Short mmCIF file of C-alpha atoms in Angstrom, two decimals:
data_model
loop_
_atom_site.label_atom_id
_atom_site.label_comp_id
_atom_site.label_asym_id
_atom_site.label_seq_id
_atom_site.Cartn_x
_atom_site.Cartn_y
_atom_site.Cartn_z
CA MET A 1 -148.67 -164.52 27.74
CA ALA A 2 -148.02 -165.34 31.46
CA ALA A 3 -149.08 -162.52 33.80
CA LYS A 4 -146.14 -160.49 35.31
CA THR A 5 -144.91 -161.08 38.52
CA LEU A 6 -142.81 -159.07 40.94
CA TYR A 7 -141.36 -159.67 44.30
CA LYS A 8 -141.20 -158.01 47.73
CA TYR A 9 -138.28 -159.21 50.22
CA LEU A 10 -139.26 -158.90 53.68
CA ASP A 11 -138.43 -159.92 57.40
CA VAL A 12 -140.78 -162.20 58.98
CA LYS A 13 -142.55 -159.33 61.07
CA GLY A 14 -143.27 -157.52 57.93
CA GLY A 15 -143.96 -160.47 55.88
CA LEU A 16 -146.78 -161.64 58.29
CA GLU A 17 -148.13 -158.15 58.53
CA MET A 18 -148.23 -158.23 54.72
CA LEU A 19 -150.05 -161.67 54.49
CA LYS A 20 -152.52 -160.84 57.31
CA HIS A 21 -153.69 -157.46 55.89
CA HIS A 22 -152.96 -158.27 52.08
CA ASN A 23 -151.65 -154.87 51.54
CA LEU A 24 -148.38 -153.27 50.21
CA GLN A 25 -146.20 -150.91 52.36
CA PHE A 26 -145.39 -147.56 50.88
CA THR A 27 -142.47 -145.65 52.26
CA ASN A 28 -141.78 -141.72 52.00
CA ALA A 29 -138.83 -141.17 49.61
CA THR A 30 -136.94 -139.40 52.13
CA ARG A 31 -137.15 -142.28 54.37
CA LEU A 32 -135.12 -144.89 52.21
CA ASN A 33 -132.21 -146.90 53.03
CA ASP A 34 -130.35 -145.12 50.01
CA PRO A 35 -129.56 -141.37 50.80
CA PHE A 36 -129.35 -140.36 47.31
CA ASP A 37 -132.70 -141.90 46.31
CA CYS A 38 -134.85 -139.09 44.54
CA HIS A 39 -132.35 -136.86 45.68
CA PRO A 40 -132.73 -133.03 44.30
CA ALA A 41 -128.70 -133.34 43.81
CA LEU A 42 -129.46 -135.54 40.59
CA PHE A 43 -129.92 -132.67 38.67
CA ASP A 44 -127.82 -129.53 37.48
CA TYR A 45 -129.45 -126.43 38.10
CA SER A 46 -126.62 -124.00 36.62
CA ASN A 47 -128.15 -123.54 33.13
CA THR A 48 -131.04 -121.21 34.29
CA PRO A 49 -133.75 -119.37 31.60
CA LYS A 50 -132.26 -116.33 30.19
CA ASN A 51 -134.61 -113.27 30.61
CA LYS A 52 -134.31 -109.63 29.88
CA CYS A 53 -132.73 -107.40 32.32
CA ASN A 54 -132.05 -110.71 34.48
CA TRP A 55 -135.53 -110.43 36.08
CA PRO A 56 -136.30 -112.76 37.63
CA PRO A 57 -132.57 -113.37 38.60
CA ALA A 58 -130.81 -116.70 37.97
CA GLU A 59 -130.26 -117.61 41.59
CA PHE A 60 -134.27 -117.48 41.86
CA TYR A 61 -134.71 -120.19 39.13
CA LYS A 62 -131.87 -122.19 40.65
CA LEU A 63 -133.60 -122.11 44.06
CA LYS A 64 -137.15 -122.72 42.75
CA GLY A 65 -135.80 -125.62 40.81
CA GLU A 66 -134.30 -127.25 43.84
CA SER A 67 -137.38 -126.37 45.82
CA ASP A 68 -139.52 -128.28 43.34
CA THR A 69 -137.42 -131.31 43.13
CA GLU A 70 -137.37 -131.26 47.20
CA ASN A 71 -141.17 -131.09 47.26
CA LEU A 72 -141.52 -133.82 44.88
CA ARG A 73 -139.56 -136.05 47.10
CA ASN A 74 -141.15 -134.92 50.36
CA SER A 75 -144.64 -135.93 48.70
CA THR A 76 -143.81 -139.34 47.00
CA TRP A 77 -144.19 -142.70 48.55
CA LEU A 78 -142.98 -145.74 46.88
CA CYS A 79 -143.03 -149.54 47.09
CA SER A 80 -139.93 -151.28 46.12
CA LEU A 81 -140.50 -154.49 44.23
CA SER A 82 -137.96 -156.89 42.48
CA LYS A 83 -138.12 -158.89 39.25
CA VAL A 84 -136.21 -161.68 40.86
CA HIS A 85 -136.81 -164.10 43.99
CA ASP A 86 -133.39 -165.60 44.41
CA SER A 87 -131.11 -162.89 44.81
CA LEU A 88 -128.32 -164.05 47.55
CA LEU A 89 -127.72 -160.06 48.44
CA MET A 90 -131.49 -159.23 48.61
CA TRP A 91 -132.12 -162.34 50.81
CA SER A 92 -129.05 -161.43 53.09
CA TYR A 93 -130.48 -157.92 53.66
CA TYR A 94 -133.61 -159.62 55.32
CA GLY A 95 -132.37 -161.22 58.41
CA CYS A 96 -129.51 -163.46 56.86
CA HIS A 97 -132.03 -165.62 54.89
CA LYS A 98 -134.45 -165.84 57.66
CA GLY A 99 -137.13 -163.95 56.02
CA ILE A 100 -139.68 -164.55 53.23
CA CYS A 101 -140.12 -163.46 49.70
CA ILE A 102 -143.59 -162.69 48.30
CA GLY A 103 -144.70 -162.88 44.39
CA LEU A 104 -147.37 -160.74 43.31
CA ASN A 105 -149.57 -161.06 40.26
CA ILE A 106 -149.07 -157.26 39.06
CA GLU A 107 -151.99 -157.41 36.43
CA LYS A 108 -154.37 -158.32 39.42
CA ALA A 109 -152.92 -155.79 41.87
CA GLN A 110 -153.18 -152.88 39.27
CA LYS A 111 -156.97 -153.21 39.31
CA TYR A 112 -157.03 -152.52 42.97
CA PHE A 113 -154.87 -149.41 42.56
CA SER A 114 -157.03 -147.96 39.85
CA ARG A 115 -159.82 -147.49 42.40
CA ILE A 116 -157.85 -144.90 44.34
CA THR A 117 -158.52 -141.15 42.94
CA SER A 118 -156.93 -138.97 45.15
CA GLY A 119 -153.37 -140.47 45.10
CA HIS A 120 -151.61 -141.06 41.68
CA PHE A 121 -150.17 -144.45 40.96
CA ILE A 122 -147.51 -144.56 38.30
CA GLY A 123 -147.36 -148.00 36.48
CA LEU A 124 -144.89 -150.58 37.24
CA VAL A 125 -143.18 -151.05 33.61
CA GLU A 126 -142.80 -147.15 33.42
CA MET A 127 -141.04 -147.02 37.00
CA GLU A 128 -138.57 -149.64 36.50
CA VAL A 129 -135.51 -148.38 38.16
CA GLN A 130 -132.51 -147.11 36.18
CA TYR A 131 -129.07 -147.91 37.41
CA LYS A 132 -126.46 -145.03 36.35
CA ASP A 133 -122.93 -143.59 37.21
CA ILE A 134 -123.66 -140.15 36.97
CA ILE A 135 -121.02 -138.57 34.95
CA GLU A 136 -123.08 -135.49 33.41
CA LYS A 137 -126.07 -134.43 35.41
CA PRO A 138 -129.40 -133.88 33.26
CA ASP A 139 -130.10 -129.94 32.87
CA TYR A 140 -132.88 -129.50 35.35
CA PHE A 141 -134.34 -126.48 33.05
CA HIS A 142 -133.98 -128.08 29.43
CA ASP A 143 -134.12 -131.90 29.84
CA THR A 144 -137.74 -131.40 30.99
CA LEU A 145 -139.19 -134.84 29.18
CA PHE A 146 -137.80 -137.14 31.29
CA GLU A 147 -137.30 -134.76 34.45
CA LEU A 148 -140.16 -136.72 36.93
CA ARG A 149 -138.95 -140.11 35.70
CA TYR A 150 -135.22 -139.39 36.16
CA GLN A 151 -135.76 -138.08 39.56
CA LEU A 152 -138.09 -140.96 40.95
CA SER A 153 -136.56 -143.78 39.17
CA THR A 154 -132.73 -143.50 39.15
CA LYS A 155 -130.54 -145.31 41.51
CA ALA A 156 -126.61 -146.08 41.68
CA LYS A 157 -124.93 -148.99 39.96
CA ALA A 158 -124.16 -150.32 43.53
CA TRP A 159 -127.73 -151.23 43.62
CA GLU A 160 -128.27 -152.94 40.15
CA HIS A 161 -128.33 -156.50 41.79
CA GLU A 162 -132.06 -155.61 43.30
CA GLN A 163 -133.69 -155.25 39.71
CA GLU A 164 -135.99 -153.10 41.33
CA VAL A 165 -139.54 -151.78 39.95
CA ARG A 166 -141.18 -149.20 41.74
CA TYR A 167 -145.12 -148.48 42.63
CA LEU A 168 -145.48 -144.65 43.20
CA LEU A 169 -147.80 -142.85 45.23
CA ILE A 170 -147.88 -139.00 45.35
CA ASP A 171 -149.74 -136.94 47.97
CA PRO A 172 -151.71 -139.91 49.17
CA ASP A 173 -155.20 -139.18 50.75
CA ARG A 174 -155.38 -140.52 54.64
CA GLY A 175 -159.18 -140.81 53.79
CA GLU A 176 -158.64 -143.55 50.88
CA VAL A 177 -155.23 -145.12 51.95
CA LEU A 178 -154.42 -146.26 55.53
CA MET A 179 -151.42 -144.39 56.83
CA ARG A 180 -149.71 -145.10 59.99
CA LEU A 181 -146.45 -145.25 61.80
CA TRP A 182 -144.24 -148.33 61.65
CA GLU A 183 -143.16 -147.51 65.12
CA LYS A 184 -144.29 -145.60 67.97
CA PRO A 185 -142.52 -142.61 68.98
CA LYS A 186 -140.29 -143.26 72.00
CA ASP A 187 -141.46 -139.95 73.33
CA GLU A 188 -145.41 -139.46 73.42
CA ASN A 189 -145.00 -135.85 73.44
CA GLU A 190 -142.68 -135.94 70.41
CA GLY A 191 -144.18 -134.48 67.43
CA ILE A 192 -144.47 -136.69 64.32
CA ASP A 193 -143.04 -136.00 60.84
CA TRP A 194 -145.87 -136.97 58.22
CA ARG A 195 -142.99 -138.26 56.26
CA ASP A 196 -142.56 -140.85 58.92
CA LEU A 197 -145.94 -142.16 57.91
CA ARG A 198 -146.35 -145.11 55.73
CA ALA A 199 -149.15 -145.94 53.44
CA TYR A 200 -150.80 -149.24 53.37
CA PRO A 201 -153.41 -149.78 50.19
CA THR A 202 -154.69 -153.26 50.03
CA ILE A 203 -155.08 -155.52 47.65
CA GLY A 204 -157.06 -158.82 47.13
CA GLY A 205 -155.62 -162.25 48.37
CA GLU A 206 -155.73 -163.41 44.63
CA CYS A 207 -152.62 -161.21 44.06
CA PHE A 208 -150.40 -163.28 46.13
CA GLU A 209 -149.28 -165.89 43.67
CA THR A 210 -146.07 -167.43 45.47
CA LEU A 211 -144.41 -167.46 48.70
CA TYR A 212 -140.56 -168.34 49.44
CA LEU A 213 -139.25 -169.14 52.59
CA GLY A 214 -135.73 -168.27 53.58
CA ILE A 215 -133.16 -171.00 53.90
CA ASN A 216 -132.87 -169.95 57.62
CA VAL A 217 -136.48 -169.40 58.46
CA ASP A 218 -137.45 -170.27 61.86
CA VAL A 219 -139.33 -173.35 62.09
CA GLU A 220 -142.21 -172.49 64.14
CA LYS A 221 -142.45 -169.01 62.18
CA LYS A 222 -142.58 -171.02 59.18
CA MET A 223 -145.63 -172.86 59.96
CA GLU A 224 -147.39 -169.84 61.05
CA ILE A 225 -146.41 -168.22 57.73
CA ILE A 226 -147.65 -171.01 55.67
CA ASP A 227 -150.93 -170.90 57.51
CA VAL A 228 -151.57 -167.16 57.07
CA ALA A 229 -150.69 -167.41 53.51
CA ARG A 230 -152.98 -170.44 52.77
CA LYS A 231 -155.91 -168.66 54.49
CA LEU A 232 -155.43 -165.65 52.32
CA ASN A 233 -154.93 -167.47 49.06
CA PRO A 234 -155.73 -171.29 49.03
CA GLU A 235 -153.97 -171.27 45.64
CA ILE A 236 -150.72 -169.88 46.69
CA GLU A 237 -147.67 -171.69 45.80
CA ILE A 238 -145.16 -172.19 48.43
CA TYR A 239 -141.44 -172.86 48.37
CA GLN A 240 -138.58 -173.40 50.46
CA MET A 241 -135.45 -172.02 49.44
CA THR A 242 -132.34 -174.32 49.70
CA ILE A 243 -128.80 -174.26 48.75
CA ASP A 244 -127.81 -175.45 45.27
CA PRO A 245 -124.74 -177.65 45.77
CA GLU A 246 -123.33 -177.22 42.34
CA ALA A 247 -123.04 -173.46 42.25
CA PHE A 248 -123.21 -170.28 44.46
CA ARG A 249 -126.82 -169.79 43.91
CA LEU A 250 -129.97 -170.71 45.47
CA LYS A 251 -133.09 -172.99 44.26
CA GLU A 252 -136.59 -173.43 45.48
CA GLU A 253 -138.48 -176.69 46.34
CA ILE A 254 -142.25 -176.86 46.25
CA ILE A 255 -144.07 -177.39 49.56
CA GLU A 256 -146.81 -179.38 48.98
CA CYS A 257 -150.48 -179.11 51.08
#
């Protein structure tokens, strides 16, 4: 059976960084572009446990439940990948088709993640995103079997085209995983919120299986990207995305050495 491949869409700057340093970028769950992502409001906290003499009071349980889910959100870093490399919308998000898409061999990548002991990686298949229209929220206090999974892998149906699969890193250890700011603060005296740090665990060059170049990728950048990718993995397959004249879809053409 063929190895599972997942895809990372990036702009040129982010793509070159990923190829040069052969790593994956993890972003704190509070810093994602969807404000509902991993949010405590996904749950219903009203059906609190019943105790004799109403102690602790119901309000205590409600606040504790909301606090626990907020703490989980604050301590979770995630990397979003996709099951497809030819989504028109995904390509449009990254510089109007000027970016790139990297195909990763997940079986090979998982071997690198298993070496990290302090942080906790949760398997890709188990964290496949579920897209829902919330009609009835899960009962936080009684639907515990899927509590963590529901919070960390549920998104609105509006995002369904992403076909997202996630890596999750909880409470990363800076001694084991490189963590740094994506952008330096404008004010040097400004304090740094630790949630603004991004985590960058490294993986081997052999994990980088395919590379797709956007239809509108800059010609000069294109050659730089190809050069960096082939140095990282001489066996990588590189494709140029093109327009399919027969339908509203993209197709790829292989770029030979």
